Short mmCIF file of C-alpha atoms and ligand atoms in Angstrom, two decimals:
data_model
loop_
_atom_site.label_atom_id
_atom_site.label_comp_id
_atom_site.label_asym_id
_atom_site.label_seq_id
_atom_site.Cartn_x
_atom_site.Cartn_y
_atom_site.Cartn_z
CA UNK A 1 19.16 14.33 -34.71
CA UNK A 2 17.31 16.03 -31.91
CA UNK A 3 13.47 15.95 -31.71
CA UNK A 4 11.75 18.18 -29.15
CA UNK A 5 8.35 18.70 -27.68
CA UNK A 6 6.68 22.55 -27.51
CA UNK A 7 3.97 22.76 -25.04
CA UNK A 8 2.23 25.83 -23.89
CA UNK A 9 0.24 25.64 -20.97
CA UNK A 10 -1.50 27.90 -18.30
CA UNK A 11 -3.21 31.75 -19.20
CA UNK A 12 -1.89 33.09 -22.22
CA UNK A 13 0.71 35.91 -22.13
CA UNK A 14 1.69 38.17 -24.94
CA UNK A 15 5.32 36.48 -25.34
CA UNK A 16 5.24 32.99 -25.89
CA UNK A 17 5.40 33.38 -29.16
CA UNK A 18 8.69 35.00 -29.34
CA UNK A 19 10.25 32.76 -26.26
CA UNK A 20 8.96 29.85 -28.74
CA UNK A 21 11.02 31.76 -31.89
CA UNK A 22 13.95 32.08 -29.60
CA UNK A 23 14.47 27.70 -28.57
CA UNK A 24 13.49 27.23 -32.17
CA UNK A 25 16.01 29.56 -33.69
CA UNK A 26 18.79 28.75 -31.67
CA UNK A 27 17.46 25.28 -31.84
CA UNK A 28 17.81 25.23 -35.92
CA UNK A 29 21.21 27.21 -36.12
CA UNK A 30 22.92 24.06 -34.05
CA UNK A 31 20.90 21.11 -35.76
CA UNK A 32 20.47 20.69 -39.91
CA UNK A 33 17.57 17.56 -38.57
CA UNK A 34 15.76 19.32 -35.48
CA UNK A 35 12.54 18.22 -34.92
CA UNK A 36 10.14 20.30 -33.40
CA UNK A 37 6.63 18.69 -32.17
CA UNK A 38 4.38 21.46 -31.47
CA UNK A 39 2.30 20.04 -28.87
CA UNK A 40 -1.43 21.65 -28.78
CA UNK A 41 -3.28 23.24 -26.03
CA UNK A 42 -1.17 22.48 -23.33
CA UNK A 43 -0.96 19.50 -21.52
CA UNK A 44 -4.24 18.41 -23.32
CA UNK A 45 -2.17 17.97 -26.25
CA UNK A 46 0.53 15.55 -24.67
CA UNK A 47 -1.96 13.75 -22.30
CA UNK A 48 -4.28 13.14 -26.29
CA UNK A 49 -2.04 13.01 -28.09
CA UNK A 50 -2.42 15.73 -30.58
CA UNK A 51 0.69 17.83 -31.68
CA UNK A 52 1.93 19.59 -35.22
CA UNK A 53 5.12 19.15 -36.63
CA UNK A 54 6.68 22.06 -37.28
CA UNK A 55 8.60 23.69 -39.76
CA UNK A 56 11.39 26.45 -39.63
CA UNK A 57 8.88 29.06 -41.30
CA UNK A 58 6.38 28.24 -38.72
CA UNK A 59 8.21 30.47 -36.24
CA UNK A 60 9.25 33.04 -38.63
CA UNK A 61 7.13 36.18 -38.38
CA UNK A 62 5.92 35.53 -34.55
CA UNK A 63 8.25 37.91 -33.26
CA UNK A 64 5.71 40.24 -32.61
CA UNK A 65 2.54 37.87 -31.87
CA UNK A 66 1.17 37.88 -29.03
CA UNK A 67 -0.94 34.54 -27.88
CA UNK A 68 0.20 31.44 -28.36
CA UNK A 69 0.37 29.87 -31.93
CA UNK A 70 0.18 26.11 -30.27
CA UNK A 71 -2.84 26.86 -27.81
CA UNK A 72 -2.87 26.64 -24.12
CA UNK A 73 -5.33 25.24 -21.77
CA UNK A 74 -5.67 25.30 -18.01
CA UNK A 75 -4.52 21.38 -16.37
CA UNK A 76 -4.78 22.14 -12.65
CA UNK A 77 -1.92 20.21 -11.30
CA UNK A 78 -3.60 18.60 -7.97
CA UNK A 79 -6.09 17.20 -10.51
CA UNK A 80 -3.26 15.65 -12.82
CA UNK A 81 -2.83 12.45 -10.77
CA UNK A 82 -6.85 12.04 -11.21
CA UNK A 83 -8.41 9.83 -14.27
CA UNK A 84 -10.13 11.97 -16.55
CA UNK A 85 -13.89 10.89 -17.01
CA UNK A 86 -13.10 7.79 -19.49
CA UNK A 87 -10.49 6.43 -16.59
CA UNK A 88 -7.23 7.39 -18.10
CA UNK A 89 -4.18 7.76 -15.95
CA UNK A 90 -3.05 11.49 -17.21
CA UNK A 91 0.74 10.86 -16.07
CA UNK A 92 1.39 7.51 -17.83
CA UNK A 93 -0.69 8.52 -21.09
CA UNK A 94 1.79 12.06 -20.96
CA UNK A 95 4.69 9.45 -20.50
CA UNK A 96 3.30 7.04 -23.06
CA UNK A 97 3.23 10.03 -25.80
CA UNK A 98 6.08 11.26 -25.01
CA UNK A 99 8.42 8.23 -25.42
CA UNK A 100 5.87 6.83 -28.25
CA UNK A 101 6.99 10.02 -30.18
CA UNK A 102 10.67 9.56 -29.57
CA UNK A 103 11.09 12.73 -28.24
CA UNK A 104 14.80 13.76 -26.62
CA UNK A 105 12.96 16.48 -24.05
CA UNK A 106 9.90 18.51 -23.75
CA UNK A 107 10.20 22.04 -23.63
CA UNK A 108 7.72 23.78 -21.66
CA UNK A 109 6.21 27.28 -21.14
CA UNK A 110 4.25 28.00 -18.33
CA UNK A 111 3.30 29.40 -14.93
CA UNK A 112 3.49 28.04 -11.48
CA UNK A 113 0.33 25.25 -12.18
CA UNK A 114 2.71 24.17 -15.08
CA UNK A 115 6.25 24.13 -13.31
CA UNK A 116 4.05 21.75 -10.97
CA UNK A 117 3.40 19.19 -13.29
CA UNK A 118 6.95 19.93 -15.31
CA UNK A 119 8.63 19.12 -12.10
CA UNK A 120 6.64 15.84 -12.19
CA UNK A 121 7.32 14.71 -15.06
CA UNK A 122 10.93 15.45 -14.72
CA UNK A 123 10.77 13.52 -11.51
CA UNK A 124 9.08 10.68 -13.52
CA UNK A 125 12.10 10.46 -15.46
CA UNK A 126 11.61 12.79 -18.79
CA UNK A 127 13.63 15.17 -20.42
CA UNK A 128 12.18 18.84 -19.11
CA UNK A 129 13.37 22.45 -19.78
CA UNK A 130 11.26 25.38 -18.81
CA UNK A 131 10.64 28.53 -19.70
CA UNK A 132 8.76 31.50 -16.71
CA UNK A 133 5.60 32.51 -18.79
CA UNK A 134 2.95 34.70 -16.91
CA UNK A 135 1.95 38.58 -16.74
CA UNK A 136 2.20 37.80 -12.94
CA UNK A 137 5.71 37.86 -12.41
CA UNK A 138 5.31 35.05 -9.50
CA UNK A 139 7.73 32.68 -10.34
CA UNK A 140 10.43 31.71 -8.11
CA UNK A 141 13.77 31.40 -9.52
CA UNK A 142 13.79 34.54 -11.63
CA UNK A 143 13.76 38.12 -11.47
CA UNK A 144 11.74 38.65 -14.33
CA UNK A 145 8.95 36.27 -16.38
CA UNK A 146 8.27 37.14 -19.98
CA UNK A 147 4.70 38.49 -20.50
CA UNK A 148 4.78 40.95 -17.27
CA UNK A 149 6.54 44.11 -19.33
CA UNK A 150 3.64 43.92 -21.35
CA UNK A 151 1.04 43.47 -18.88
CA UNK A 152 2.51 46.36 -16.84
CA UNK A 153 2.01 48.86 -19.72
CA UNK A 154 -1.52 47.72 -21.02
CA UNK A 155 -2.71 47.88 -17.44
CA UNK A 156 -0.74 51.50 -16.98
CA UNK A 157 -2.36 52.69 -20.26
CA UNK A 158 -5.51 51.76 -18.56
CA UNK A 159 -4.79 53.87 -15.29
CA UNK A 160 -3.24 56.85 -17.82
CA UNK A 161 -6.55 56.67 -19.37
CA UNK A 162 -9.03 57.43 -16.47
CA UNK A 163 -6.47 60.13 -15.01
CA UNK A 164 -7.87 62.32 -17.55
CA UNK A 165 -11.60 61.35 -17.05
CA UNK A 166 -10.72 61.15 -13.09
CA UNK A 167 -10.07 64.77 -13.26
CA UNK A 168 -12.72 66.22 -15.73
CA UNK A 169 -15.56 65.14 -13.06
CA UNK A 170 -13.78 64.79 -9.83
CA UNK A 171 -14.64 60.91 -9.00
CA UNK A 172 -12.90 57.69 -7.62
CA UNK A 173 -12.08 55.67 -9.76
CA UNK A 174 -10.76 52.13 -9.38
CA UNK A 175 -8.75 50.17 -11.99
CA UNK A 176 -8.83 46.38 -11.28
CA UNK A 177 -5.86 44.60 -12.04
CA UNK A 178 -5.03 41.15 -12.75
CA UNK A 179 -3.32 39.29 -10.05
CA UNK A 180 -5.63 36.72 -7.73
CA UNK A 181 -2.53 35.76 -5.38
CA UNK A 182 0.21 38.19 -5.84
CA UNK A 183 0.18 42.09 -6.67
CA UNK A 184 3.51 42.69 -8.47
CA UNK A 185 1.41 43.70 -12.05
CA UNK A 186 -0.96 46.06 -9.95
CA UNK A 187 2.01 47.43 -7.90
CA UNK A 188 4.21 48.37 -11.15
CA UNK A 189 1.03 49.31 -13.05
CA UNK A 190 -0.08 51.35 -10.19
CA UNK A 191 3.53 53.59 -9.60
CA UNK A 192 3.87 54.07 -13.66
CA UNK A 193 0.31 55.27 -13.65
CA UNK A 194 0.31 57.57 -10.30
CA UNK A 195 -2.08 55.55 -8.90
CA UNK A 196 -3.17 57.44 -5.40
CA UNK A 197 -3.84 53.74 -3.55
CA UNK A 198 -2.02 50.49 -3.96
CA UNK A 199 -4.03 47.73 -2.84
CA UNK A 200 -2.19 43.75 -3.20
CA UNK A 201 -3.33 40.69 -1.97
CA UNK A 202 -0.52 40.90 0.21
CA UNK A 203 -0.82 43.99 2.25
CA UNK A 204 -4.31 43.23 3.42
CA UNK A 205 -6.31 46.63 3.97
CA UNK A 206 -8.72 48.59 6.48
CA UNK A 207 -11.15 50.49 5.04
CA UNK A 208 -10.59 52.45 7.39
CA UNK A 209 -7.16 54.04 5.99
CA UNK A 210 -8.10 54.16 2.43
CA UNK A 211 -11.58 56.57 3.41
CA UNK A 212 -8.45 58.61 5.51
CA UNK A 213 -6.32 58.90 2.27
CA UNK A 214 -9.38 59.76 0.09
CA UNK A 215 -10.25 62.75 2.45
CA UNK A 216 -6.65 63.99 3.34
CA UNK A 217 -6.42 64.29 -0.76
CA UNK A 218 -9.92 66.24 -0.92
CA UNK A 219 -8.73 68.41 1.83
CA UNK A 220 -5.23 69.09 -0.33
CA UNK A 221 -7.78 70.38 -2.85
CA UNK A 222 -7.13 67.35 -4.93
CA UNK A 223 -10.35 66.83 -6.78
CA UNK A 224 -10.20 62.92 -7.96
CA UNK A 225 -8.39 60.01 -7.04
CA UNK A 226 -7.41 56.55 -8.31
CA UNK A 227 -7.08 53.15 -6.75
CA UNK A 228 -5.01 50.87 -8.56
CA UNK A 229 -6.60 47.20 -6.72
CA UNK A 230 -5.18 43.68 -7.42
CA UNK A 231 -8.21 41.52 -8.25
CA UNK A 232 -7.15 39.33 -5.35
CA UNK A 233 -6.97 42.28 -2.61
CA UNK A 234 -8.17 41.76 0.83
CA UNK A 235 -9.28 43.32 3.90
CA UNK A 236 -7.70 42.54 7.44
CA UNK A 237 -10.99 41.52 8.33
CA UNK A 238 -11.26 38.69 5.53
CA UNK A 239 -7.27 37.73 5.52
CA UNK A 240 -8.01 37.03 9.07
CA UNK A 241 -10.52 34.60 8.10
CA UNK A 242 -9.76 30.41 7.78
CA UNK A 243 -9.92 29.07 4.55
CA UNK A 244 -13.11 27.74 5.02
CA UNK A 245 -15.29 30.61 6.55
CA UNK A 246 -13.75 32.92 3.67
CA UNK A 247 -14.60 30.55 1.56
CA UNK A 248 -18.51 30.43 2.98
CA UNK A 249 -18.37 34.45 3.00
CA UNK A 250 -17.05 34.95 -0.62
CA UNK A 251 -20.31 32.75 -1.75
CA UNK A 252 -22.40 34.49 0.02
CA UNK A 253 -21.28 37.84 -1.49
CA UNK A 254 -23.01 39.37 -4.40
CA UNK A 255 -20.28 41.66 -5.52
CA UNK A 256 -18.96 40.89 -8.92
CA UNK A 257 -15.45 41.49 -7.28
CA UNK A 258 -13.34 42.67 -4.77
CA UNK A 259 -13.49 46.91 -6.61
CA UNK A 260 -17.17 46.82 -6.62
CA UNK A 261 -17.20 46.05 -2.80
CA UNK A 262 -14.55 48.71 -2.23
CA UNK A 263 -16.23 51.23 -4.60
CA UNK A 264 -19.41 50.91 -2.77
CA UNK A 265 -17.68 50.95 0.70
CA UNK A 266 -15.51 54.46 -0.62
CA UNK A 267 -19.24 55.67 -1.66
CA UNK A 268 -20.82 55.20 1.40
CA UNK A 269 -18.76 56.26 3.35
CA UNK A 270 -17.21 59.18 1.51
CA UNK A 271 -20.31 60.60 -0.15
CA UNK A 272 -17.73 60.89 -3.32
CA UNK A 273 -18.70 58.91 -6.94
CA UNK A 274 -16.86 56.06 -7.56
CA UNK A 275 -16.17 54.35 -10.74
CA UNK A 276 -14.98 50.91 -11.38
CA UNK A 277 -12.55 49.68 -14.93
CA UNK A 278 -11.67 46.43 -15.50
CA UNK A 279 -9.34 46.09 -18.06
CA UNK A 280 -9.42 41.93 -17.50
CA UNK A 281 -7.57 39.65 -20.04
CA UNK A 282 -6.76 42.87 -22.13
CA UNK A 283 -3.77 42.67 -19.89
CA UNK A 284 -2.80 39.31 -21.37
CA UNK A 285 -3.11 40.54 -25.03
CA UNK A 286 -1.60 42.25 -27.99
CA UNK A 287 1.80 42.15 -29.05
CA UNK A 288 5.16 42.08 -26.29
CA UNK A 289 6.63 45.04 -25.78
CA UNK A 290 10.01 45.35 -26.92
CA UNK A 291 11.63 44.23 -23.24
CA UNK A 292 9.47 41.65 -23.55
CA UNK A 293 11.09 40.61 -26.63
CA UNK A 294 14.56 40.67 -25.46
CA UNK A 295 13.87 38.62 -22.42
CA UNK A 296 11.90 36.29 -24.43
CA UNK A 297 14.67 35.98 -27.23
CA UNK A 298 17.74 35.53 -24.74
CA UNK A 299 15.29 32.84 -21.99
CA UNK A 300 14.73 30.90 -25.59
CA UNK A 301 18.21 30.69 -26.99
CA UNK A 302 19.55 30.00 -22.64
CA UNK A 303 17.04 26.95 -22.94
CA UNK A 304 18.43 25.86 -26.47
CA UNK A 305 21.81 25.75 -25.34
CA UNK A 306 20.43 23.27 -21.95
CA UNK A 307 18.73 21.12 -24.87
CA UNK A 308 22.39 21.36 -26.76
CA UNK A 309 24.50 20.30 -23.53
CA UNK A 310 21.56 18.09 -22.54
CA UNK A 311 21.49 19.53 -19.49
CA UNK A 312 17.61 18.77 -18.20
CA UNK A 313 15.25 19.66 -15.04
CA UNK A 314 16.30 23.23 -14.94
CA UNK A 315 14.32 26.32 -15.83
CA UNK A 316 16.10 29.18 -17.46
CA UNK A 317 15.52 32.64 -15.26
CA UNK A 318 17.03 35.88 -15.29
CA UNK A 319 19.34 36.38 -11.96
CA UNK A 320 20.92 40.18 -12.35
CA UNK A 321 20.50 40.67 -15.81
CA UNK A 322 22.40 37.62 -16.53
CA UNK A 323 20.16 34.21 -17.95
CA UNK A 324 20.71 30.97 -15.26
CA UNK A 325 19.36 27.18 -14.93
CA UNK A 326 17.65 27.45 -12.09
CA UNK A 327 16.86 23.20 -10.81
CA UNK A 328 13.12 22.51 -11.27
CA UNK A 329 12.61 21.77 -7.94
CA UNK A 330 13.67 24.66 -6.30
CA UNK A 331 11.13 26.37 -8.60
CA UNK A 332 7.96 23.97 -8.47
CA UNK A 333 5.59 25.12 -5.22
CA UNK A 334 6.84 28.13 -4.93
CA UNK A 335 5.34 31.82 -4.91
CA UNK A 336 7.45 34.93 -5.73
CA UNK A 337 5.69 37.51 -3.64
CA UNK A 338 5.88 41.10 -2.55
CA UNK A 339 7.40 41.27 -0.17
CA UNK A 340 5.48 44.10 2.47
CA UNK A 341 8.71 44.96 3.74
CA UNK A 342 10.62 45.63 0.55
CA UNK A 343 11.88 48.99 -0.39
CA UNK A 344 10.04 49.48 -3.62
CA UNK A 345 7.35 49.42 -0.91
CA UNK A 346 8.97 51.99 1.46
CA UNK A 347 9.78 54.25 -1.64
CA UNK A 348 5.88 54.09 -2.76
CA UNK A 349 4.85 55.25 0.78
CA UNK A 350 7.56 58.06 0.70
CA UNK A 351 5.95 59.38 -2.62
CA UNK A 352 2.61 59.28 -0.26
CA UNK A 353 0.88 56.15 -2.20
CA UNK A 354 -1.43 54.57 0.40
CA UNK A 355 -1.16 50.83 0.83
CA UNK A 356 -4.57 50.69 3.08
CA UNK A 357 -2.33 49.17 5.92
O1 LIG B 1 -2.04 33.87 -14.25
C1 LIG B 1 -2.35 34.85 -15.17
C2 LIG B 1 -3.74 35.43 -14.93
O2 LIG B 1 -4.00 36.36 -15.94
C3 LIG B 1 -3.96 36.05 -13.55
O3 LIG B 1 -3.40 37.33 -13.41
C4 LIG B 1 -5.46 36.05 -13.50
O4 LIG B 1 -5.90 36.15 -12.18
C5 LIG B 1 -5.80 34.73 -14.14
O5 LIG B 1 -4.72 34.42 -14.99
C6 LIG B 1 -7.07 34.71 -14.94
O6 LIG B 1 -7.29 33.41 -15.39
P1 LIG B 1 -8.27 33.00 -16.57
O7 LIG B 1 -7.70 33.48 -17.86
O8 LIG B 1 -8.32 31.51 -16.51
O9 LIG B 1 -9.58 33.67 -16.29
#
């Protein structure tokens, strides 16, 4: 008899349905007595107490569901060794639940916030297998997280949308995409959708160059342009900033973010209209795409064969197209970036895509 924990925690993606399907599946063809606890809204769920037992059906038909059909909430992880407001040590009530439930591991789906706290609790002595959740694609460890695919084409659709518009009246337009630390969803989104500029949080900009590619595109006779912008883009002059006087300057700024400060830069100083989408948390809905699927399928059944061998503290990542346990710790702190220097880089700046470096 195996019994094992679900947890989904973090943002929402469109496949953690399906990665669910896939450990369940795989889960059920090994056991006839699996238990699954489906543990709600995150760590909320295991820190309260409140989960679902779940039944074989109950991940029949999710396939193609996007959300999450346990919940998810945000648990920042530097707050996790806080009491919450009634005094309650988070850690031993998550430990408390977890062996008061007789549970043989918890599996967990999540971002970088959650592979903190996994890590933690692996380190604390449970049973842990994780799964990379998050349209960011940040994760160390793999190449690829499930929910990204998906992200990339909503947020394309959104770029392949305006082209048309773009062109009918001649504007700047600017498509913010999702992405506060890293740029990977606004770099993919922007190449598939022929974005003209690629801004990332990590490739700070000048103003300067992006007014420069704007005009050397009028002068080509090239009557609109698009700016694909990661919601977390930055220019020199900010990344040059401490934490604490960006900090002071980002509340002092009326802006509702970083595209409307750009837009109204581009307008000034350009004399050209600007327009500003936000497709937001669209990115993080509807139904995986079928890549999506795959990865989410093969991740789920890799982390149902760790439960099998009882093989623990690993996430399951993709490494060359082939699924691998990748040790917690390696995983928990860390950032997958872009890397400025990286050739998907150099080939976007041979097809002429300004970076605003
Ligand atoms: O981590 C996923 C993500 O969608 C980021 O791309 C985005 O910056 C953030 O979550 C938005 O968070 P929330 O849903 O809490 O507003």
């Amino acid at each position: 008899m195996k019994r094992v924990g679900f947890l989904t925690s973090g943002g929402d993606c469109q496949s953690l349905n399906a990665t669910m399907r896939g450990v369940a599946k795989t889960l059920y063809q090994k056991y006839s007595d699996v238990e699954i606890y489906g543990i709600l809204e995150g760590y909320k769920g295991l820190i309260y107490g409140n989960y679902r037992k779940m039944k074989s059906s109950d991940f029949s038909g999710i396939l193609t569901e996007g959300g999450t059909i346990i919940g998810t909430s945000r648990q920042p992880f530097k707050k996790m060794r806080d009491p919450d407001e009634n005094g309650l040590d988070k850690v031993k009530a998550m430990k408390d639940n977890y062996k008061r439930w007789g549970l043989d591991c918890l599996v967990v789906l999540g971002g970088n916030g959650t592979h903190k706290t996994a890590n933690m609790l692996s380190e604390e002595g449970l049973n842990v297998v994780t799964l990379p959740k998050t349209i960011d694609n940040d994760i160390w460890g793999t190449d690829m997280t499930f929910g990204f695919q998906s992200a990339v084409n909503i947020a394309t659709n959104a770029i392949d949308c305006i082209h048309t518009t773009a062109a009918s009246h001649g504007r700047v337009f600017i498509v913010e995409v999702m992405g506060h630390k890293v740029g990977w969803l606004t770099l993919h989104a922007g190449i598939a959708g022929g974005a003209d500029i690629i801004l990332l949080p990590e490739i700070p900009y000048d103003i300067k160059s992006v007014v420069k590619a704007l005009e050397k595109r009028n002068k080509e006779g090239k009557r609109f342009s698009i700016l694909a912008v990661a919601e977390g883009a930055i220019s020199k002059e900010d990344a040059a900033l401490s934490k604490k006087e960006l900090k002071a300057k980002r509340k002092a700024n009326l802006f509702p973010s970083i595209s409307y400060q750009i837009g109204q830069e581009i307008q000034e100083k350009t004399g050209q209209e600007v327009r500003i989408t936000v497709p937001g948390h669209t990115q993080r809905g509807g139904e995986p795409c079928p890549y999506d699927r795959v990865i989410s399928s093969r991740l789920g059944a890799a982390a149902a064969r760790l439960i099998i061998e009882e093989k623990y503290g690993y996430m399951v990542g993709l490494k060359d197209n082939e699924i691998v346990p990748v040790p917690l710790g390696e995983v928990a702190g860390r950032l997958k970036m872009v890397d400025p220097d990286s050739s998907i880089i150099k080939e976007a700046k041979g097809l002429g895509i300004c970076f605003g470096d």
